[in-house]
Short mmCIF file of C-alpha atoms in Angstrom, two decimals:
data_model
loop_
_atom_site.label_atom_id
_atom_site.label_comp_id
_atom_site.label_asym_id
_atom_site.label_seq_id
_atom_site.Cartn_x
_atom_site.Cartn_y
_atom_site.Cartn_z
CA UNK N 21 178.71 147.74 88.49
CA UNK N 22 177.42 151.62 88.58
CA UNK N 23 176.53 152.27 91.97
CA UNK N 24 173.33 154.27 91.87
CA UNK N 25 172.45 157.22 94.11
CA UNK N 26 169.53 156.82 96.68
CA UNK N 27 168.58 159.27 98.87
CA UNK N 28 168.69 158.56 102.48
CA UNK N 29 166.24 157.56 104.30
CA UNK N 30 165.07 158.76 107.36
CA UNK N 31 166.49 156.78 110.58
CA UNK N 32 164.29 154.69 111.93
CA UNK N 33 161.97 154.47 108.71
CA UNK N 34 161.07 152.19 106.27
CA UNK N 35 161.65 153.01 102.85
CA UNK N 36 158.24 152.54 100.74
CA UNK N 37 160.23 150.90 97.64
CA UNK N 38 160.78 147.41 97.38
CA UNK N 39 164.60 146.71 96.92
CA UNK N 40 165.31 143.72 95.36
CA UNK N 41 169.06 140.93 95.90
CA UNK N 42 171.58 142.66 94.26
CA UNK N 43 170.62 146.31 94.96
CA UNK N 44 172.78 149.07 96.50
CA UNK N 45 171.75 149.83 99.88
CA UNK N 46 174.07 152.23 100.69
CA UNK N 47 178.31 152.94 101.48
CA UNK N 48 180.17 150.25 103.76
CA UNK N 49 181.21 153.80 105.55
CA UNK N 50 177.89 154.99 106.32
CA UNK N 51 176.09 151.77 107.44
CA UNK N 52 176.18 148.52 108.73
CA UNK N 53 174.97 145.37 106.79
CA UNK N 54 172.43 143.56 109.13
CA UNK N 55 169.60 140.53 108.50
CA UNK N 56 168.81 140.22 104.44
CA UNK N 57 171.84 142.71 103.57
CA UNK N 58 175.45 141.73 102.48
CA UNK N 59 178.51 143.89 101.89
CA UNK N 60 179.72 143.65 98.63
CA UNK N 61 183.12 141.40 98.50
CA UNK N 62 184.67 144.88 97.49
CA UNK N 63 184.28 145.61 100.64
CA UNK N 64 182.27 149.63 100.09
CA UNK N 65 178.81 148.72 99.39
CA UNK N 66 175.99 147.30 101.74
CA UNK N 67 173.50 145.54 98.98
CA UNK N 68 170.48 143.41 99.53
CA UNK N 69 170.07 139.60 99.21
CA UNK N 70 166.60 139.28 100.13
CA UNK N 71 163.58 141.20 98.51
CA UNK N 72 161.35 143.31 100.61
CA UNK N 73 161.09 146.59 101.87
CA UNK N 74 164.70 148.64 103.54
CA UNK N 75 164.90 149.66 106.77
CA UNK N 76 167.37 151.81 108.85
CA UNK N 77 168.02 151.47 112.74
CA UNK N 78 169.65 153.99 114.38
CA UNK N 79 172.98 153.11 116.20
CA UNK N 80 173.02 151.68 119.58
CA UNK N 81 173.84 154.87 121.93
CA UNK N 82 177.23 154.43 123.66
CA UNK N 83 178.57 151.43 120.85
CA UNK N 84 182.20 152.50 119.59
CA UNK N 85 180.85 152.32 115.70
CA UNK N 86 177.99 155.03 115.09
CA UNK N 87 176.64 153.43 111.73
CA UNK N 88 173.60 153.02 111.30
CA UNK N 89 172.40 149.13 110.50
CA UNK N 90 170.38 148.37 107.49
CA UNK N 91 168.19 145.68 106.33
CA UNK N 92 165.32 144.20 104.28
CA UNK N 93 162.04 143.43 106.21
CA UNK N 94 159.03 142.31 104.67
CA UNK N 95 160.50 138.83 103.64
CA UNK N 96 159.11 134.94 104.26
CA UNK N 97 162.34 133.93 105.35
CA UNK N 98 161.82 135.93 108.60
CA UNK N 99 158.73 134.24 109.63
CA UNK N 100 158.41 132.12 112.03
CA UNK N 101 159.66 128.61 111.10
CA UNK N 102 158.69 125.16 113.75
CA UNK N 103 161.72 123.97 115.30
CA UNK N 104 160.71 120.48 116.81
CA UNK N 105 159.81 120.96 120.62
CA UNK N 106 158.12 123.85 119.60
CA UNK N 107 154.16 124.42 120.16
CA UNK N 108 152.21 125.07 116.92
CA UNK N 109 148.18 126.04 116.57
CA UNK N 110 147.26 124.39 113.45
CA UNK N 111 143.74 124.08 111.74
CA UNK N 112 143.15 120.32 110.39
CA UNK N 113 142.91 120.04 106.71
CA UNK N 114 141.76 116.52 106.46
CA UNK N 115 141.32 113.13 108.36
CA UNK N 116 142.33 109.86 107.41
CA UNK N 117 142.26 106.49 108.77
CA UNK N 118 145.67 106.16 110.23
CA UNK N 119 146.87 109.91 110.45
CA UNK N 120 145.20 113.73 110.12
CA UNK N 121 146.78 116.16 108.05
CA UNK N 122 147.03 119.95 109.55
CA UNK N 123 148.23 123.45 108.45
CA UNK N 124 150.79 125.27 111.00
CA UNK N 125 149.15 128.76 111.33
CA UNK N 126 151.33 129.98 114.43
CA UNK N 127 154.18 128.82 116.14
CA UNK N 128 155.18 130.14 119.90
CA UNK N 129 152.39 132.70 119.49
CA UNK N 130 153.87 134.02 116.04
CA UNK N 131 151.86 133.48 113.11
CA UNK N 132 154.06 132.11 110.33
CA UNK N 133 154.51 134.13 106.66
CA UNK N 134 154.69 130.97 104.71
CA UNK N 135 152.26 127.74 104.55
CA UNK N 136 154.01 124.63 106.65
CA UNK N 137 152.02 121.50 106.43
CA UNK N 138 151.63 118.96 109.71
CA UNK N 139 150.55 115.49 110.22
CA UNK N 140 149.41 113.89 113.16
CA UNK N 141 149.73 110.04 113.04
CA UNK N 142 147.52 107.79 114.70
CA UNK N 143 149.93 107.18 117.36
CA UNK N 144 150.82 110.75 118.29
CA UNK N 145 147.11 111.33 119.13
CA UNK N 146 147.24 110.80 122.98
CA UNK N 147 149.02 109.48 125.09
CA UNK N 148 146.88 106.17 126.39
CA UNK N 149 145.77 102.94 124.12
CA UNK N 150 147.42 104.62 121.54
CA UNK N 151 146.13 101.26 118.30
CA UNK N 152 142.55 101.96 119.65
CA UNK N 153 142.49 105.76 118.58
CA UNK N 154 139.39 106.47 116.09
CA UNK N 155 140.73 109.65 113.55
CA UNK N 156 136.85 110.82 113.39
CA UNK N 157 136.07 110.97 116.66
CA UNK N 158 139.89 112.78 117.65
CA UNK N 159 139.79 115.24 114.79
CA UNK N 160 137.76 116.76 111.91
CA UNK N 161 138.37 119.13 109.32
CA UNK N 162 138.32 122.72 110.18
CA UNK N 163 139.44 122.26 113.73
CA UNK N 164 141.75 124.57 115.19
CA UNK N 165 144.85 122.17 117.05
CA UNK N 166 147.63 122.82 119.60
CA UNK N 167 150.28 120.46 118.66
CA UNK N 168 153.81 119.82 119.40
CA UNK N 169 156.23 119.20 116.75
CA UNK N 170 158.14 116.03 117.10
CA UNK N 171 160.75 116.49 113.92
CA UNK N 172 161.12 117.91 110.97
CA UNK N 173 159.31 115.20 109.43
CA UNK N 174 159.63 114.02 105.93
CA UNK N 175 159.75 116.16 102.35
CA UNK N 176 155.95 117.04 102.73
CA UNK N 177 154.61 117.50 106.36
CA UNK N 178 156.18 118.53 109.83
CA UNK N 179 155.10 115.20 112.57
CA UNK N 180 152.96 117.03 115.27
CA UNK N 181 151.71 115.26 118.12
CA UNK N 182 148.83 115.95 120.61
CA UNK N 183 150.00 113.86 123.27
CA UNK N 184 149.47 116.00 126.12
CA UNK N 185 146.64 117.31 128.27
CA UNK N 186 147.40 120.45 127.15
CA UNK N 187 147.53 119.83 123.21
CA UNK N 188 144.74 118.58 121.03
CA UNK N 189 141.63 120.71 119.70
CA UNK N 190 141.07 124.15 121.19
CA UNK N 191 138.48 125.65 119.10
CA UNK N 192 135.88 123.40 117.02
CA UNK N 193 132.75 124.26 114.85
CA UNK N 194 129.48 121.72 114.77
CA UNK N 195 127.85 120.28 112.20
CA UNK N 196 124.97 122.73 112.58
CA UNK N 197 127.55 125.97 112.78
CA UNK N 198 127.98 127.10 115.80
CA UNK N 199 131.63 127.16 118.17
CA UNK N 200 131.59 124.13 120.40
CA UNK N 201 132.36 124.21 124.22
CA UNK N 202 134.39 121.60 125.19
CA UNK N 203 133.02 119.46 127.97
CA UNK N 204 135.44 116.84 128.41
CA UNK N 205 138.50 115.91 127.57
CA UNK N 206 136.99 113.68 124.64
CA UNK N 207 133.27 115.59 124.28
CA UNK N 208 132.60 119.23 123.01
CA UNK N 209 128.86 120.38 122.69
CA UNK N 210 127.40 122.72 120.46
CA UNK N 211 125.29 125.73 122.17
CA UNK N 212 122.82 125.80 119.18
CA UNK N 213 121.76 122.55 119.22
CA UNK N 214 122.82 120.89 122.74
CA UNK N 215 124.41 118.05 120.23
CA UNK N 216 127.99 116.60 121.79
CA UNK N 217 130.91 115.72 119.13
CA UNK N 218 134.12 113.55 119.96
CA UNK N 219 137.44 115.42 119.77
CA UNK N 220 140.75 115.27 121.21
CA UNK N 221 140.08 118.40 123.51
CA UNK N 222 142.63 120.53 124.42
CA UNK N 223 142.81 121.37 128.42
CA UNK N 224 143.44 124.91 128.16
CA UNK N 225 143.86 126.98 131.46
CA UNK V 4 108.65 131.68 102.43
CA UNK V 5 106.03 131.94 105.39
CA UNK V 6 105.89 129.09 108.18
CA UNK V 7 102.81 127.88 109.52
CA UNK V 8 104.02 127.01 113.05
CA UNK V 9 100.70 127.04 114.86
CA UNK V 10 100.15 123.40 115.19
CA UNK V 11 103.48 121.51 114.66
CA UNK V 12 103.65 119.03 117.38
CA UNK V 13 102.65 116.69 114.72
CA UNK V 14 103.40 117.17 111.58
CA UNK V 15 100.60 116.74 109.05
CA UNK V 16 103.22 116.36 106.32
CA UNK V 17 103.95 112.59 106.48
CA UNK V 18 103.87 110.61 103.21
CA UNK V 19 103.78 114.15 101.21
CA UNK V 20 106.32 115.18 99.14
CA UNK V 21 108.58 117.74 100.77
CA UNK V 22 111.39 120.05 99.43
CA UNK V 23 114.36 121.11 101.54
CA UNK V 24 113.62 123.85 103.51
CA UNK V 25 110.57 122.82 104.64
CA UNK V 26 110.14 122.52 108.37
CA UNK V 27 108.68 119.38 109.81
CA UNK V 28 108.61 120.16 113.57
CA UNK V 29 108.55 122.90 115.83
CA UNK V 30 110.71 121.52 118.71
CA UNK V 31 109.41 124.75 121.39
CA UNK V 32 105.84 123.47 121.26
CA UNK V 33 106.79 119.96 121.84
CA UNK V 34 108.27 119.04 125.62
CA UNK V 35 109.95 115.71 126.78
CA UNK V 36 109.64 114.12 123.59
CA UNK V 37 112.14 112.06 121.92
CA UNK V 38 112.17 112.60 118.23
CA UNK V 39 114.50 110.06 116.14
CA UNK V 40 116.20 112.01 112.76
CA UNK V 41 116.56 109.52 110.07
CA UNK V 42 118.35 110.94 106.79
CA UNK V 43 117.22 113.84 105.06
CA UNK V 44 115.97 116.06 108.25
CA UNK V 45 118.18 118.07 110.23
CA UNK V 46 117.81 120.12 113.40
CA UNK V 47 118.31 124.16 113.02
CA UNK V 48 117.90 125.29 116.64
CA UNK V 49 114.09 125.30 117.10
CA UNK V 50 113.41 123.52 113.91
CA UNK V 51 113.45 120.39 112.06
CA UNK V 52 113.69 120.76 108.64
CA UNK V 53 114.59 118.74 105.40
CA UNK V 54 117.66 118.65 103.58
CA UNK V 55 116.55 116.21 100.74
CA UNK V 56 113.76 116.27 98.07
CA UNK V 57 111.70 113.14 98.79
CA UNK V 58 108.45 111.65 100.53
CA UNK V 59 108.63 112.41 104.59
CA UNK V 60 107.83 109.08 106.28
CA UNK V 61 107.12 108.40 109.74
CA UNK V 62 107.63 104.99 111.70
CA UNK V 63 105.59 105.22 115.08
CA UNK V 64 106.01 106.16 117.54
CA UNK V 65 108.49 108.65 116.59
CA UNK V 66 111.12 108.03 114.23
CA UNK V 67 111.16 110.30 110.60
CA UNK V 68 112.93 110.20 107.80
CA UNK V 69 113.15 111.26 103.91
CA UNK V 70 112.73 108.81 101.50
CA UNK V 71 114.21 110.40 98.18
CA UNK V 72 115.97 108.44 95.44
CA UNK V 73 118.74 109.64 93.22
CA UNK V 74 121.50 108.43 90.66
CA UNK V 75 124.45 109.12 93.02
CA UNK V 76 124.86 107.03 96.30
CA UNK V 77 125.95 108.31 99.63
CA UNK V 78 127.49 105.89 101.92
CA UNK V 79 125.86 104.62 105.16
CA UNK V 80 126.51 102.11 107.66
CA UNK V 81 125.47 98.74 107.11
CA UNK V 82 124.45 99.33 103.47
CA UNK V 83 125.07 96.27 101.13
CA UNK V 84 126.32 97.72 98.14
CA UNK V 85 128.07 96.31 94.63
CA UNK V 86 131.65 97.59 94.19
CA UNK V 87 134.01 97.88 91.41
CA UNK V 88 137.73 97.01 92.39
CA UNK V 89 139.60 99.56 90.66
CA UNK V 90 142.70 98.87 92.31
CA UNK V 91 144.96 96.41 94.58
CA UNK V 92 146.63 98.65 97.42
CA UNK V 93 149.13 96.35 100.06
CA UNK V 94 146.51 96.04 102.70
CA UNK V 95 143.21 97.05 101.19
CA UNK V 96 141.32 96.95 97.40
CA UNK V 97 140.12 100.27 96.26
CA UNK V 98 136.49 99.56 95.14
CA UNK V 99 134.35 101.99 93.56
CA UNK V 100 130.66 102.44 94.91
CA UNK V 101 129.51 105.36 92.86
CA UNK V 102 129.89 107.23 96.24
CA UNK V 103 132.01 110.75 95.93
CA UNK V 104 134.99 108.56 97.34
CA UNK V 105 136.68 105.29 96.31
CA UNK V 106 135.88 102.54 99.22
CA UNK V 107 138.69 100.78 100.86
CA UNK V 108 138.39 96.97 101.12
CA UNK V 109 140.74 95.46 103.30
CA UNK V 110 142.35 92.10 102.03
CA UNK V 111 141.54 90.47 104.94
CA UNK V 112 138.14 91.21 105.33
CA UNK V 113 137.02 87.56 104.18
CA UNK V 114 136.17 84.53 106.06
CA UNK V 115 139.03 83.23 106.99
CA UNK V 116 141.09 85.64 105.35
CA UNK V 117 144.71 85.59 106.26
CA UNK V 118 148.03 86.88 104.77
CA UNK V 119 148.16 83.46 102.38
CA UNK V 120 145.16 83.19 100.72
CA UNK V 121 144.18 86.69 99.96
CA UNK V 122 141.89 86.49 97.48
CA UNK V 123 143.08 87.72 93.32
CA UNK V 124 140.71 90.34 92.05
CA UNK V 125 141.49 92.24 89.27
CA UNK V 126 140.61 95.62 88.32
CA UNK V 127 136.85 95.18 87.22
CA UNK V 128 135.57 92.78 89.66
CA UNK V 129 132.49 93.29 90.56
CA UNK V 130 131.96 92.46 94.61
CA UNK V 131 129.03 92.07 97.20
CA UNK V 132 130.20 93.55 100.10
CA UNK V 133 128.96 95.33 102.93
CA UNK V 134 129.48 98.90 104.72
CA UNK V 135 131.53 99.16 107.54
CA UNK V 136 132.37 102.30 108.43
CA UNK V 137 131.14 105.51 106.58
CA UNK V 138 131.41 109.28 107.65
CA UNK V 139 131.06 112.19 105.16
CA UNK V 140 135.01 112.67 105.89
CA UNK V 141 137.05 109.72 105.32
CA UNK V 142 136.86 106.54 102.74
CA UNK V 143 134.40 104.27 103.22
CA UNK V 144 134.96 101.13 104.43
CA UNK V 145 133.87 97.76 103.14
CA UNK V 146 133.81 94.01 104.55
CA UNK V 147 133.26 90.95 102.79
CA UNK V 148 131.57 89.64 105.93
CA UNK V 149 128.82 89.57 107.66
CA UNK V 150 128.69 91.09 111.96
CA UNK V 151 129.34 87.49 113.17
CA UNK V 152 132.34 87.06 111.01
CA UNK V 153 130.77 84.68 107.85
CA UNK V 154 131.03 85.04 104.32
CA UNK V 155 127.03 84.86 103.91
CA UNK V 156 126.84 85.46 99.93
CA UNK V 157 129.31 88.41 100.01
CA UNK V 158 131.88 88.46 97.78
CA UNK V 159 132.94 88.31 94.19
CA UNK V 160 129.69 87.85 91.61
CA UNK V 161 130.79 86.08 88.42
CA UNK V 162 129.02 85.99 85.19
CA UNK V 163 125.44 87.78 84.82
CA UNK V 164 125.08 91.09 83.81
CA UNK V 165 125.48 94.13 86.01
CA UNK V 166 123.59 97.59 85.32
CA UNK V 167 122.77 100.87 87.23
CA UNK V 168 119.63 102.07 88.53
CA UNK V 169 118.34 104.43 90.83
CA UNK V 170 118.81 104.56 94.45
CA UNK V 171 115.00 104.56 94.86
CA UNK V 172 114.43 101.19 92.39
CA UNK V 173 117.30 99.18 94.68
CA UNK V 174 115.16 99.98 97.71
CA UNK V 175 111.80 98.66 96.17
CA UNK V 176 113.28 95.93 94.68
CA UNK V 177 114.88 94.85 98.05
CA UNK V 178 111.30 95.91 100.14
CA UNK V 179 109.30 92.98 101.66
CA UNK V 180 106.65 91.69 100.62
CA UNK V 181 108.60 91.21 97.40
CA UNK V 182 108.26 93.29 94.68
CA UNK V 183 105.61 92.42 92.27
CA UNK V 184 107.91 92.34 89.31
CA UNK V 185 110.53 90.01 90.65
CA UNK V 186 107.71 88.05 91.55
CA UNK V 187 106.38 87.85 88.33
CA UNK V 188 109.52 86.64 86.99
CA UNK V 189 110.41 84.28 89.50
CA UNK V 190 107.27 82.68 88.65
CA UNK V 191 108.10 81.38 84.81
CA UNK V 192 112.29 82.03 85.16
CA UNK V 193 114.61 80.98 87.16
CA UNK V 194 117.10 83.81 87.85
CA UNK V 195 118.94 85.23 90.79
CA UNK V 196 120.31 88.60 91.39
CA UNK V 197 122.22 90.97 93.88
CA UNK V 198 120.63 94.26 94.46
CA UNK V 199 123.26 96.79 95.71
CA UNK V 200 121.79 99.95 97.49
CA UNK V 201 124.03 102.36 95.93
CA UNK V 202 121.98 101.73 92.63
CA UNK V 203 123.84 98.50 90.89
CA UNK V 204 121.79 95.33 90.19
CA UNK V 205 123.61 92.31 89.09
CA UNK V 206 121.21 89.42 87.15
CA UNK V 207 122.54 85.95 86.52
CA UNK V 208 120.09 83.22 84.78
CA UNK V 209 121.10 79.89 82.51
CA UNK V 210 120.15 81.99 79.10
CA UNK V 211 120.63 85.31 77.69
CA UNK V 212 117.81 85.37 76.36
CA UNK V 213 116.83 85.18 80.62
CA UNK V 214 119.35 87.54 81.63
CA UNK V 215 118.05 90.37 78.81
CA UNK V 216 114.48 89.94 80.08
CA UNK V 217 114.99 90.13 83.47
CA UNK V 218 117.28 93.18 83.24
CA UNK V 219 114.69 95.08 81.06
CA UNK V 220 111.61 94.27 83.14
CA UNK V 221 113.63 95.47 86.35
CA UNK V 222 114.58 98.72 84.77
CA UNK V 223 111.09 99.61 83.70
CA UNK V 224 109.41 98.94 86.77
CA UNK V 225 110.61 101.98 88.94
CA UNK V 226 107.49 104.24 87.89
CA UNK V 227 104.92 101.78 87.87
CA UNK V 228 102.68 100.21 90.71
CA UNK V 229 102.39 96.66 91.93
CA UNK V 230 99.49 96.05 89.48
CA UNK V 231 101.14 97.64 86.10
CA UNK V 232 104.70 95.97 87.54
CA UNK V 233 102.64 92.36 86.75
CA UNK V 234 101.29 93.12 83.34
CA UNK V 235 104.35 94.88 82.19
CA UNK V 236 106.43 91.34 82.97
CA UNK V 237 103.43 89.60 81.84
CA UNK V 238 103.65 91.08 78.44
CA UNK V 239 107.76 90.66 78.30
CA UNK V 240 107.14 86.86 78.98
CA UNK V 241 104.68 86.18 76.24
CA UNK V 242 107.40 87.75 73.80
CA UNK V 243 109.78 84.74 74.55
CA UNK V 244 106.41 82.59 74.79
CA UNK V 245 107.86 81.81 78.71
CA UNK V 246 103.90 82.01 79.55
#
């Protein structure tokens, strides 16, 4: 394969063209391959295996090899992913009898590139009385959720729970519009019209 | 569109015809009341206004509501409808209601329904049955029993003839005293029927000839008062020389 000539970037820069898997980087010499780059099994070439955008780091200062590491940001695969144990903030999607389906919108505080799907079974709710757990008065759609994630779950949704004082719904809207403020750890009220809702309220410090 | 606010602690539009966006009440000028919301009105801070196209009623001392009638049939609690099974599910029948979602009948929701003698409905039954849990978010939920547990006349209707109707004609033809034209009827046929409030009536007589009449005379009475109701089924009866 003709190796092409690109002109180098600056250190520390991104390069504003999107490289694409298979593209020449740059000379095994010159740089080191690092995440979403590859060195070519002829061992001279760095090339990409992931598309998105290059991007040069500058040696670490006082490491015995002074090349410069390149790789491909920009990509999916570098978002966050849920591990289980890990806490997610999800917004519900829709309630069902026996479980509520959510979509993970951060996990640990990072906000994820990619859509993951959630479900929170009837049982995972809370922690107490755990058959006598109405869905509509835990959760409703729209509601913004701190969950844990229990496992991977199956094909289609990550199993979150809510279990905890400190899970469950942190941010709600009313039926007339306005952002609840939670009251108890079962009631939220809306400001507009002095109405109270039943969630599954968070207890956030 | 300008409000007229200036003397709303009562409202002087009860047994009008409102539109949505009207308001109803001005909650600021009225203090320590308790106002009961029936469907159709909603509160918007200050305001109540209506949601629903329909006659504003009141029920003293303080309960409103919206009395509008329409093709389509939201679900509400304690409703007795007439459902369609569409579908046997392991633990519950999927029965449509002409609601935006198919209801969920559980299997055991019978008197003295157990894991043996669940009852064999196919897809088109047509079922009496009863609300038992409706929000705006989830399935609805049916039983084919009454609060204390009995079967009380729900349950699978066989023979007769089922047709749709209005929300608004179900009510009337459920009201008390009873409505002039079943009245009429009853008086010269014998008949029965099952009035579903989503807008299904189901007529059953010994005849067809019964069954046609019936089912015609109940469709054109929505429109017409008590009096016109009378000669209308009057006039169907002398066809068939019932009279």
């Amino acid at each position: 394969m003709v190796g092409m000539v690109i002109e180098r970037d600056s250190v520390g820069e991104e390069g504003d063209d999107v490289v694409t898997p298979g593209e020449f980087l740059g000379e095994a010499t010159e740089f080191i391959a690092g995440k979403g780059a590859y060195v070519s099994p002829n061992g001279r070439s760095v090339r990409a295996c992931l598309t998105g955008r290059r991007k040069v780091t500058a040696a670490p200062p006082g490491s015995h090899d002074n090349r410069s590491t390149i790789e491909i940001v920009g990509h999916k695969a570098h978002g966050a992913v849920p591990q289980p144990g890990s806490i997610v903030i999800a917004r519900v999607t829709k309630v069902m009898a026996r479980n509520a389906s959510a979509d993970i919108m951060c996990v640990d505080s990072k906000a994820v590139k990619e859509k993951f799907s959630g479900i929170i079974r009837q049982q995972d709710v809370r922690a107490t009385e755990i058959d006598k757990v109405d869905m509509y008065q835990s959760f409703r759609p729209g509601d913004i959720v701190r969950a844990l994630v229990l496992s991977l779950g199956d094909a289609r949704a990550y199993y979150l729970s809510t279990a905890k004082n400190e899970l469950g719904v942190v941010s709600a809207q009313s039926i007339s519009g306005g952002t609840m403020v939670p009251i108890s750890w079962t009631e939220m009220q809306c400001p507009l019209t002095g109405q109270i809702e039943q969630r599954k309220v968070a207890k956030v410090d | 569109m300008d409000v007229d606010t200036g003397n709303m602690t009562q409202t002087n539009l009860v047994d009008k015809v409102v539109v949505p966006g009207d308001v109803v009440l001005d909650l600021t000028k009225m203090e320590n009341q308790t106002i009961k919301l029936g469907s159709g009105l909603r509160q918007d801070c200050d305001y109540i206004s209506v949601m629903q196209a329909g006659k504003l009623r009141l029920s003293k001392p303080n309960k409103y509501w919206v009395e509008s009638s329409q093709k389509r049939y939201v679900p509400r609690l304690e409703d007795t409808v007439l459902g369609i099974v569409v579908e046997h599910r392991s633990d519950n029948f999927l029965v449509d209601i002409k609601a935006p979602n198919l209801a969920f009948l559980p299997v055991l929701a019978f008197e003295g329904g157990t894991r043996r003698n669940i009852p064999k409905f196919e897809t088109g039954t047509l079922i009496y049955a009863r609300v038992v849990k409706a929000n705006g978010i989830m399935n609805p939920e049916l039983s084919c029993t009454d609060a204390s547990g009995k079967a009380a006349e729900f349950g699978q209707l066989k023979n007769g003839y089922m047709f749709e109707t209005s929300t608004g004609l179900a009510r009337m033809l459920l009201s008390s005293p009873t409505c002039p034209v079943l009245e009429a009827l009853g008086n010269k046929i014998s008949f029965e029927t099952a009035v579903g409030l989503n807008g299904r009536v189901w007529v059953n007589a010994s005849s067809p000839d019964d069954v046609i009449l019936v089912s015609n005379a109940i469709m054109r009475s929505e429109f017409l008062s008590g009096t016109q109701q009378r000669i209308m089924a009057e006039k169907l009866l002398e066809r068939l020389q019932k009279s």
